[in-house]
Coordinates of C-alpha atoms in Angstrom, one line a residue:
M24 CA 73.2 3.3 39.4
A25 CA 71.9 4.5 36.0
K26 CA 75.1 3.4 34.3
R27 CA 75.0 0.0 35.9
T28 CA 71.4 -0.5 34.7
E29 CA 72.3 0.5 31.1
K30 CA 75.3 -1.9 31.1
S31 CA 73.2 -4.7 32.5
T32 CA 70.5 -4.1 29.8
A33 CA 73.2 -4.0 27.1
N34 CA 74.7 -7.3 28.3
K35 CA 71.2 -8.9 28.4
K36 CA 70.6 -7.7 24.8
Q37 CA 73.9 -9.0 23.7
R38 CA 73.3 -12.4 25.2
S39 CA 69.9 -12.5 23.6
F40 CA 71.4 -11.6 20.3
E41 CA 74.0 -14.3 20.5
Q42 CA 71.4 -16.8 21.4
T43 CA 69.2 -15.8 18.5
L44 CA 72.1 -16.1 16.1
W45 CA 72.9 -19.5 17.5
D46 CA 69.3 -20.7 17.1
T47 CA 69.4 -19.7 13.4
A48 CA 72.7 -21.5 12.9
D49 CA 71.3 -24.5 14.7
K50 CA 68.7 -24.9 11.9
L51 CA 71.4 -26.1 9.7
R52 CA 71.4 -29.3 11.8
G53 CA 70.2 -32.2 9.7
S54 CA 71.5 -30.7 6.5
V55 CA 75.1 -30.6 7.7
E56 CA 77.1 -32.9 9.9
S57 CA 77.4 -31.4 13.4
S58 CA 81.2 -31.5 13.2
E59 CA 81.0 -29.5 10.0
Y60 CA 78.6 -26.7 10.5
K61 CA 80.8 -24.7 12.8
H62 CA 83.0 -24.0 9.8
V63 CA 79.9 -22.8 7.8
V64 CA 78.9 -20.4 10.5
L65 CA 82.3 -19.1 11.6
S66 CA 83.4 -18.6 8.0
L67 CA 80.4 -16.4 7.3
I68 CA 81.0 -14.4 10.6
F69 CA 84.6 -13.9 9.5
L70 CA 83.5 -12.7 6.1
K71 CA 81.0 -10.2 7.6
F72 CA 83.6 -8.9 10.0
I73 CA 86.4 -8.2 7.5
S74 CA 83.9 -6.7 5.1
D75 CA 82.6 -4.3 7.8
K76 CA 86.2 -3.3 8.6
F77 CA 86.9 -2.8 4.9
E78 CA 83.8 -0.6 4.4
E79 CA 84.8 1.5 7.5
R80 CA 88.2 2.1 6.1
R81 CA 86.8 2.9 2.6
Q82 CA 84.5 5.5 4.1
E83 CA 87.3 6.9 6.1
L84 CA 89.4 7.4 2.9
I85 CA 86.5 9.2 1.2
A86 CA 86.0 11.4 4.2
E87 CA 89.7 12.4 4.2
G88 CA 89.4 13.4 0.5
H89 CA 91.3 10.3 -0.7
G90 CA 88.4 9.0 -2.9
N91 CA 90.8 8.2 -5.7
Y92 CA 92.6 5.6 -3.5
V93 CA 89.7 3.5 -2.3
D94 CA 90.7 0.6 -4.6
M95 CA 94.4 0.7 -3.7
V96 CA 95.4 -2.3 -1.5
D97 CA 98.2 -0.5 0.4
F98 CA 95.8 2.0 1.9
Y99 CA 94.0 -0.9 3.6
T100 CA 97.0 -3.0 4.7
M101 CA 98.6 0.0 6.3
K102 CA 95.7 0.0 8.8
N103 CA 95.7 -3.8 9.2
V104 CA 92.5 -4.1 7.1
F105 CA 92.0 -6.7 4.4
Y106 CA 91.3 -5.3 0.9
L107 CA 88.2 -6.8 -0.6
P108 CA 87.2 -6.9 -4.3
E109 CA 83.5 -6.4 -4.9
E110 CA 82.7 -10.1 -5.1
S111 CA 84.1 -10.6 -1.7
R112 CA 82.2 -8.0 0.1
W113 CA 79.3 -8.9 2.5
E114 CA 77.0 -6.5 0.7
F115 CA 77.4 -8.6 -2.5
I116 CA 76.8 -11.9 -0.5
S117 CA 73.8 -10.5 1.3
K118 CA 72.2 -9.2 -1.9
N119 CA 72.5 -12.7 -3.5
A120 CA 71.6 -14.7 -0.4
K121 CA 68.4 -16.2 -2.0
Q122 CA 70.0 -17.1 -5.3
D123 CA 70.5 -20.8 -6.1
D124 CA 74.3 -20.3 -6.6
I125 CA 74.9 -18.5 -3.3
A126 CA 77.2 -21.3 -2.1
V127 CA 79.4 -20.8 -5.2
K128 CA 79.4 -17.0 -4.6
I129 CA 80.5 -17.5 -0.9
D130 CA 83.3 -19.9 -2.0
T131 CA 84.5 -17.4 -4.6
A132 CA 84.4 -14.6 -2.0
L133 CA 86.5 -16.6 0.5
H134 CA 88.9 -17.7 -2.2
T135 CA 89.4 -14.2 -3.5
V136 CA 90.0 -12.8 0.1
E137 CA 92.7 -15.5 0.7
K138 CA 94.3 -14.9 -2.7
N139 CA 94.7 -11.2 -2.1
N140 CA 96.0 -11.3 1.5
K141 CA 99.1 -13.3 2.1
S142 CA 98.6 -13.5 5.9
L143 CA 95.4 -15.6 5.3
R144 CA 97.2 -18.1 3.1
G145 CA 95.7 -21.6 3.9
A146 CA 93.3 -20.1 6.4
L147 CA 89.9 -20.1 4.6
P148 CA 87.8 -23.0 3.5
D149 CA 88.3 -24.1 -0.1
N150 CA 85.1 -24.8 -2.1
Y151 CA 83.5 -25.7 1.2
F152 CA 80.0 -24.4 0.7
S153 CA 79.6 -25.8 -2.8
R154 CA 80.6 -29.3 -1.7
L155 CA 78.2 -29.4 1.3
G156 CA 75.1 -28.9 -0.9
L157 CA 73.4 -26.7 1.7
D158 CA 69.7 -25.9 1.6
V159 CA 69.5 -22.4 0.0
S160 CA 66.6 -21.2 2.3
K161 CA 68.5 -22.2 5.5
L162 CA 71.7 -20.6 4.3
A163 CA 69.8 -17.4 3.4
A164 CA 68.3 -17.3 6.9
L165 CA 71.7 -17.6 8.4
I166 CA 73.1 -14.8 6.2
D167 CA 70.2 -12.6 7.3
S168 CA 70.9 -13.2 10.9
I169 CA 74.6 -12.5 10.5
N170 CA 73.7 -9.4 8.6
N171 CA 72.3 -7.9 11.8
I172 CA 75.7 -7.9 13.5
D173 CA 77.2 -4.4 13.4
T174 CA 80.8 -5.4 14.0
V175 CA 82.2 -1.9 14.0
E176 CA 79.6 -0.1 16.1
D177 CA 81.7 -0.1 19.2
N178 CA 85.2 -1.4 19.0
E179 CA 85.5 -1.6 22.8
T180 CA 82.8 -4.3 23.1
D181 CA 84.6 -6.7 20.6
V182 CA 81.2 -7.9 19.2
V183 CA 82.6 -10.3 16.7
G184 CA 85.2 -11.7 19.2
R185 CA 82.4 -12.3 21.7
V186 CA 80.1 -14.0 19.0
Y187 CA 83.0 -16.0 17.8
E188 CA 84.0 -17.2 21.3
Y189 CA 80.3 -17.9 22.1
F190 CA 79.9 -20.0 19.0
L191 CA 83.2 -21.9 19.6
G192 CA 82.0 -22.7 23.1
K193 CA 78.5 -23.7 22.0
F194 CA 79.9 -25.9 19.2
A195 CA 82.2 -27.6 21.7
A196 CA 79.3 -28.2 24.0
T197 CA 77.0 -29.5 21.3
E198 CA 79.6 -31.9 19.9
G199 CA 80.0 -33.2 23.5
K200 CA 82.3 -36.1 24.3
G201 CA 84.8 -36.7 21.5
G202 CA 84.1 -33.3 20.0
G203 CA 85.3 -29.8 20.8
E204 CA 89.0 -30.6 20.9
F205 CA 89.5 -27.2 19.3
Y206 CA 88.3 -25.4 22.4
T207 CA 89.6 -25.0 25.9
P208 CA 87.2 -23.4 28.4
K209 CA 87.8 -19.7 28.7
C210 CA 88.2 -19.8 32.5
V211 CA 91.0 -22.4 32.3
V212 CA 92.8 -20.3 29.6
K213 CA 92.4 -17.2 31.6
L214 CA 93.7 -18.9 34.8
I215 CA 96.9 -20.0 33.0
A216 CA 97.4 -16.5 31.6
E217 CA 96.9 -14.9 35.0
M218 CA 99.4 -17.3 36.5
I219 CA 102.3 -17.0 34.0
E220 CA 101.7 -13.3 33.1
P221 CA 102.9 -13.3 29.4
Y222 CA 103.8 -9.6 29.3
Y223 CA 106.9 -9.8 27.0
G224 CA 108.6 -12.2 24.6
K225 CA 107.7 -15.4 22.7
I226 CA 104.5 -17.2 23.5
Y227 CA 104.1 -20.8 22.2
D228 CA 101.3 -23.4 22.0
P229 CA 102.4 -26.7 20.5
C230 CA 98.7 -27.9 20.0
C231 CA 97.0 -24.5 19.6
G232 CA 93.5 -25.6 18.6
S233 CA 91.5 -22.5 17.6
G234 CA 94.1 -20.2 19.1
G235 CA 92.3 -19.5 22.4
M236 CA 95.5 -19.4 24.4
F237 CA 96.8 -16.6 22.2
V238 CA 93.6 -14.6 22.3
Q239 CA 93.7 -14.7 26.1
S240 CA 97.4 -13.8 26.2
V241 CA 96.7 -10.6 24.2
K242 CA 93.7 -9.8 26.4
F243 CA 96.0 -10.2 29.4
V244 CA 98.5 -7.8 28.0
E245 CA 95.8 -5.3 27.0
N246 CA 94.0 -5.6 30.4
H247 CA 97.3 -4.9 32.2
R248 CA 98.1 -1.9 30.0
G249 CA 101.0 -3.7 28.3
N250 CA 101.8 -3.5 24.6
K251 CA 100.8 -6.4 22.4
K252 CA 103.7 -5.5 20.1
D253 CA 106.0 -6.8 22.9
I254 CA 104.9 -10.3 22.4
S255 CA 105.3 -12.7 19.4
I256 CA 103.1 -15.7 18.9
Y257 CA 104.1 -19.2 17.7
G258 CA 101.8 -22.2 17.4
Q259 CA 101.1 -25.5 15.7
E260 CA 98.0 -27.5 15.0
Q261 CA 97.7 -30.9 13.4
T262 CA 94.0 -30.8 12.2
G263 CA 93.5 -28.9 9.0
T264 CA 90.1 -27.5 9.7
T265 CA 91.1 -26.4 13.2
Y266 CA 94.2 -24.8 11.8
K267 CA 92.0 -22.7 9.6
L268 CA 89.7 -21.8 12.6
A269 CA 92.8 -20.6 14.5
K270 CA 93.9 -18.4 11.6
M271 CA 90.5 -16.8 11.2
N272 CA 90.1 -16.4 15.0
L273 CA 93.4 -14.5 15.2
A274 CA 92.8 -12.5 12.1
I275 CA 89.4 -11.3 13.4
R276 CA 91.2 -9.9 16.4
G277 CA 94.1 -8.4 14.5
I278 CA 96.6 -10.8 16.1
S279 CA 99.6 -11.8 13.9
A280 CA 101.0 -15.3 14.6
N281 CA 103.3 -17.8 13.2
L282 CA 101.3 -21.1 13.1
G283 CA 103.8 -22.8 10.8
E284 CA 103.5 -23.3 7.0
V285 CA 101.0 -26.1 7.2
P286 CA 98.9 -28.0 9.7
A287 CA 101.2 -30.7 11.0
D288 CA 101.9 -33.3 13.8
T289 CA 104.0 -31.5 16.5
F290 CA 106.0 -34.7 17.3
F291 CA 106.8 -35.7 13.7
K292 CA 106.9 -32.3 11.9
D293 CA 107.9 -29.6 14.4
Q294 CA 107.1 -26.3 12.7
H295 CA 109.4 -24.3 15.0
P296 CA 112.5 -26.5 15.6
D297 CA 114.7 -23.7 16.9
L298 CA 112.2 -21.9 19.0
K299 CA 112.9 -21.1 22.7
A300 CA 109.8 -19.7 24.2
D301 CA 109.4 -17.4 27.2
F302 CA 105.9 -18.6 27.8
I303 CA 104.2 -21.8 26.8
M304 CA 100.5 -22.4 27.2
A305 CA 98.8 -25.6 26.1
N306 CA 95.9 -28.0 26.4
P307 CA 97.2 -31.2 24.7
P308 CA 94.8 -34.0 23.8
F309 CA 94.2 -36.0 26.9
N310 CA 95.9 -39.4 27.2
L311 CA 96.6 -39.7 23.4
K312 CA 97.3 -43.3 22.5
E313 CA 99.7 -44.7 19.8
W314 CA 101.1 -41.3 19.1
R315 CA 104.3 -42.9 17.9
G316 CA 105.4 -46.4 16.8
P317 CA 107.6 -48.5 19.0
D318 CA 110.6 -47.8 16.8
E319 CA 109.8 -44.1 16.2
L320 CA 111.3 -41.1 17.9
T321 CA 113.2 -43.3 20.4
N322 CA 116.3 -41.1 20.4
D323 CA 114.6 -37.8 19.7
P324 CA 116.7 -34.9 21.2
R325 CA 113.6 -33.5 22.9
W326 CA 113.8 -36.4 25.4
S327 CA 117.5 -35.7 26.1
G328 CA 118.3 -36.6 29.7
Y329 CA 115.1 -38.7 30.0
D330 CA 113.7 -42.0 28.9
A331 CA 111.6 -41.9 25.7
P332 CA 107.9 -41.4 26.7
P333 CA 105.8 -44.6 26.3
T334 CA 103.9 -45.2 23.0
G335 CA 100.6 -45.9 24.9
N336 CA 100.2 -42.3 26.2
A337 CA 101.5 -39.0 24.8
N338 CA 101.2 -37.0 28.1
F339 CA 104.9 -37.1 28.9
G340 CA 105.8 -36.7 25.2
W341 CA 104.0 -33.3 25.4
I342 CA 105.6 -32.4 28.7
L343 CA 109.2 -33.1 27.4
H344 CA 108.5 -31.4 24.1
M345 CA 107.5 -28.3 26.1
V346 CA 110.5 -28.5 28.4
S347 CA 112.7 -28.6 25.3
K348 CA 111.1 -25.4 24.0
L349 CA 111.4 -23.4 27.2
S350 CA 114.0 -20.6 27.3
E351 CA 116.3 -20.5 30.4
N352 CA 113.9 -18.2 32.3
G353 CA 110.7 -19.3 30.6
V354 CA 107.6 -20.7 32.3
A355 CA 105.1 -23.2 30.9
G356 CA 101.5 -23.7 32.1
F357 CA 99.4 -26.5 30.6
V358 CA 96.4 -28.8 31.2
L359 CA 96.8 -32.6 31.6
A360 CA 94.6 -35.5 32.9
N361 CA 95.1 -36.1 36.6
G362 CA 96.7 -39.4 36.0
S363 CA 99.9 -37.6 34.9
M364 CA 100.5 -36.6 38.5
S365 CA 100.7 -40.1 39.9
T366 CA 101.2 -42.7 37.1
N367 CA 104.1 -45.1 37.2
T368 CA 103.1 -46.9 33.9
K369 CA 105.8 -47.8 31.5
G370 CA 108.5 -45.4 32.7
E371 CA 106.2 -42.3 33.2
G372 CA 106.9 -42.3 36.9
E373 CA 110.7 -42.3 36.2
I374 CA 110.3 -39.3 33.9
R375 CA 108.3 -37.4 36.4
K376 CA 110.8 -38.3 39.2
K377 CA 113.7 -36.9 37.1
M378 CA 111.8 -33.7 36.3
I379 CA 111.1 -33.2 40.0
E380 CA 114.8 -33.9 40.9
N381 CA 115.8 -31.4 38.2
D382 CA 113.6 -28.9 40.0
L383 CA 111.4 -28.1 37.0
V384 CA 108.0 -28.3 38.7
D385 CA 107.0 -24.9 40.0
C386 CA 103.3 -25.3 40.8
M387 CA 100.6 -28.0 40.6
I388 CA 96.8 -27.2 40.6
A389 CA 94.0 -29.8 40.9
L390 CA 91.0 -28.3 39.1
P391 CA 87.3 -29.0 39.8
G392 CA 85.5 -31.5 37.6
Q393 CA 83.0 -30.7 34.9
L394 CA 84.9 -27.7 33.5
F395 CA 85.4 -29.3 30.0
Y396 CA 82.9 -29.9 27.3
T397 CA 84.8 -32.8 25.9
T398 CA 85.5 -35.0 28.9
Q399 CA 84.4 -35.6 32.5
I400 CA 87.8 -36.9 33.6
P401 CA 89.4 -34.8 36.3
V402 CA 92.2 -32.6 35.1
C403 CA 95.1 -30.6 36.6
L404 CA 97.4 -27.7 35.6
W405 CA 101.2 -28.1 35.5
F406 CA 103.5 -25.1 35.8
L407 CA 107.2 -25.7 34.9
T408 CA 110.2 -23.4 34.9
K409 CA 114.0 -24.0 34.5
N410 CA 114.9 -21.1 36.8
K411 CA 113.6 -20.8 40.3
K412 CA 116.4 -18.4 41.4
E413 CA 115.7 -14.8 42.4
Q414 CA 114.7 -12.9 39.3
H415 CA 114.1 -9.3 38.3
F416 CA 112.4 -8.2 35.1
H417 CA 112.4 -5.3 32.8
D418 CA 108.7 -5.8 31.9
D419 CA 105.7 -5.3 34.2
R420 CA 106.3 -8.5 36.2
K421 CA 107.4 -8.1 39.8
S422 CA 110.6 -9.7 41.2
F423 CA 110.6 -13.3 42.1
R424 CA 112.2 -14.7 45.3
N425 CA 114.6 -17.6 45.3
R426 CA 112.4 -20.7 45.5
Q427 CA 114.8 -23.4 44.5
G428 CA 113.9 -26.9 45.8
E429 CA 110.3 -25.8 46.4
T430 CA 107.0 -26.6 44.7
L431 CA 103.6 -25.0 45.4
F432 CA 100.5 -27.3 45.5
I433 CA 97.0 -25.8 45.2
D434 CA 93.8 -27.9 45.5
A435 CA 91.1 -26.0 43.7
R436 CA 88.7 -28.9 43.4
N437 CA 86.1 -27.2 45.6
M438 CA 86.1 -24.0 43.6
G439 CA 83.8 -23.0 40.7
S440 CA 80.1 -22.7 40.1
M441 CA 77.7 -24.7 38.1
I442 CA 76.7 -22.8 34.9
S443 CA 74.4 -25.6 33.6
R444 CA 73.2 -29.0 34.7
V445 CA 76.5 -30.6 33.7
H446 CA 79.1 -27.9 33.4
K447 CA 81.0 -25.8 35.9
D448 CA 83.0 -22.6 35.5
L449 CA 85.7 -20.9 37.6
T450 CA 84.5 -17.5 38.7
E451 CA 86.6 -14.3 38.4
E452 CA 87.1 -14.4 42.1
D453 CA 88.3 -18.0 42.0
I454 CA 90.8 -17.2 39.2
A455 CA 92.1 -14.1 41.1
E456 CA 92.5 -16.1 44.4
I457 CA 94.5 -18.9 42.8
A458 CA 96.7 -16.5 40.8
R459 CA 97.3 -14.3 43.8
T460 CA 98.3 -17.3 45.9
Y461 CA 100.9 -18.4 43.3
H462 CA 102.3 -14.8 42.9
A463 CA 102.5 -14.3 46.7
W464 CA 104.4 -17.6 46.9
R465 CA 106.8 -16.4 44.1
G466 CA 107.5 -13.4 46.4
E467 CA 105.7 -10.7 44.5
A468 CA 105.1 -8.0 47.0
K469 CA 101.8 -6.8 45.4
D470 CA 100.1 -10.0 46.3
G471 CA 101.0 -10.0 50.0
V472 CA 102.7 -12.6 52.2
Y473 CA 102.2 -16.2 51.3
E474 CA 100.9 -18.6 53.9
D475 CA 99.9 -22.3 53.7
V476 CA 96.1 -22.8 53.9
P477 CA 95.0 -26.3 55.0
G478 CA 92.8 -27.8 52.4
F479 CA 93.8 -25.3 49.7
C480 CA 97.6 -24.6 49.3
K481 CA 100.9 -25.8 50.6
A482 CA 104.5 -24.9 49.8
T483 CA 106.5 -28.1 49.8
R484 CA 110.2 -29.0 49.8
L485 CA 111.7 -31.7 47.4
E486 CA 112.2 -34.0 50.4
E487 CA 108.5 -34.2 51.1
I488 CA 107.7 -34.9 47.5
K489 CA 110.3 -37.7 47.5
A490 CA 108.7 -39.1 50.7
N491 CA 105.5 -39.3 48.7
D492 CA 107.0 -41.4 46.0
Y493 CA 107.2 -38.3 43.6
V494 CA 103.5 -38.1 43.3
L495 CA 102.3 -34.6 42.5
T496 CA 98.6 -34.8 43.5
P497 CA 97.9 -31.6 45.5
G498 CA 95.5 -33.4 47.8
R499 CA 98.5 -35.4 49.3
Y500 CA 100.1 -32.2 50.5
V501 CA 97.5 -29.6 51.3
G502 CA 95.7 -31.8 53.9
A503 CA 92.1 -31.3 55.0
A504 CA 90.5 -27.9 55.4
E505 CA 89.9 -26.8 59.0
V506 CA 86.3 -27.2 60.0
G507 CA 84.9 -24.2 61.8
D508 CA 83.5 -24.6 65.3
D509 CA 79.7 -24.0 65.2
G510 CA 79.7 -23.6 69.0
E511 CA 77.3 -26.5 69.6
V512 CA 78.1 -29.0 72.4
F513 CA 79.1 -32.4 71.0
E514 CA 76.7 -34.4 73.2
V515 CA 73.8 -32.2 72.1
K516 CA 74.7 -32.4 68.4
M517 CA 75.2 -36.2 68.6
R518 CA 71.8 -36.7 70.3
E519 CA 70.0 -34.6 67.6
L520 CA 71.8 -36.5 64.8
S521 CA 71.0 -39.9 66.4
Q522 CA 67.3 -39.0 66.7
T523 CA 67.2 -37.9 63.0
L524 CA 68.8 -41.2 62.0
Y525 CA 66.3 -43.2 64.0
R526 CA 63.4 -41.3 62.5
Q527 CA 64.7 -41.9 59.0
M528 CA 65.1 -45.6 59.7
A529 CA 61.5 -45.8 60.9
E530 CA 60.3 -44.0 57.8
S531 CA 62.3 -46.4 55.6
K532 CA 60.7 -49.4 57.3
E533 CA 57.2 -48.0 56.7
L534 CA 58.0 -47.3 53.0
D535 CA 59.3 -50.9 52.6
S536 CA 55.9 -52.2 53.9
V537 CA 54.0 -49.9 51.4
I538 CA 56.1 -51.2 48.5
K539 CA 55.5 -54.8 49.6
R540 CA 51.8 -54.3 49.8
N541 CA 51.7 -52.7 46.3
L542 CA 53.7 -55.6 44.8
E543 CA 51.3 -58.1 46.4
G544 CA 48.4 -56.1 45.0
L545 CA 49.9 -56.5 41.5
G546 CA 50.2 -60.2 42.0
Y547 CA 54.0 -60.2 42.7
G548 CA 53.9 -61.4 46.4
K549 CA 56.5 -63.8 47.8

């Protein structure tokens, strides 16, 4: 009990600390565009973190009697730590926080870090702070707040990772509709990881945002006692500032990844043309319009065997791109708008039909609304694979049964809990239940025997999907949930409900009379 109390207190303290830091950062509002100030805050948190790691390693070398080597870069890189010249260290920034040229000093620090560490090439903002013309007192207050983070006090708690994630989520929520495209809700990312189990091989995200899918993949491997050296990460991101966010986010967590040489459009400048991935995780922009011209990419090899996706919506462009990147035994899990499950617009229905007939669709999940900061439109998860035959693995995954010609539908719309007035989250129990259902259906003995549950899940044959015009909406297949018998006699229940209704109708009539009298009293009678 004592341990639980201590843990609870620690968590409360951590939440409070994160909130305090957020409040300080929020003071930059007004002096910086809301879409910009996340880069200000996250760049400084990044600088603080790598500086703390540097100082920790430096003290370690001195303690080991290697004081003569404290300025040799190799002694840092061998421990996956960035070497920092004096002008790039947090201590230097903190000491000069109230100086008029602090913005220039921060820019210089970031530039020097990037110049001295190849893995960060193109990752850090370039002359960003100087160009923004920030108020020195507000910037100093922010530096003071970040100064209070002890990033190496306890490696297990991943303080910076938590702060970074908290800020990404808060920025996404603050920017609201049209903003936050760099961030996919953590519960959605975690659900995809728990479903596809990326233990081993190549993981790819063609529109990786801030790299959340990769972070969760590594967490999945670590939580299941796997080795993160067994996975290699490939990604691509079109937006330059988000590409930098991803690089910093991954560097903070010690995750090495190939995000391509430059930020680039996945459709027009594929950074990994020869890649065949074992696991694909993605949250493509919803219903992206005019993603190609009418005469562009019409015969692209990625659509081989299918019609070219329509120019008015990129959803099936993303799907076919991912199918083309899947290895023979690979599995893809990604988010799309619900319309993708039933649309017949401009050839999309034909592409979906062909994918179903090619037996690519493994599982479909309808998610509850209000999960995303960026949109209120309902969304779903697609899971695709090219191989539904019986499979056995040399990693920690359990054997899969033969499920050729079958697709699993899960309706999770009634799951989740409200975490604010407008946002919902899937709980750990929700995620575990959905993933367990999928794994049981795949035949994994550890998850028990699969059974259809009316209103929640249904294993369906291709013939049934065909009879439903190749629509993949789970609600069509899972049916209605069984209503429990409350033991009350129907006639008694009906009498009570009728009396309640009559009483409410009488009250309504009385209220109408009051309203009429009030209106007449104000001179607005008939």
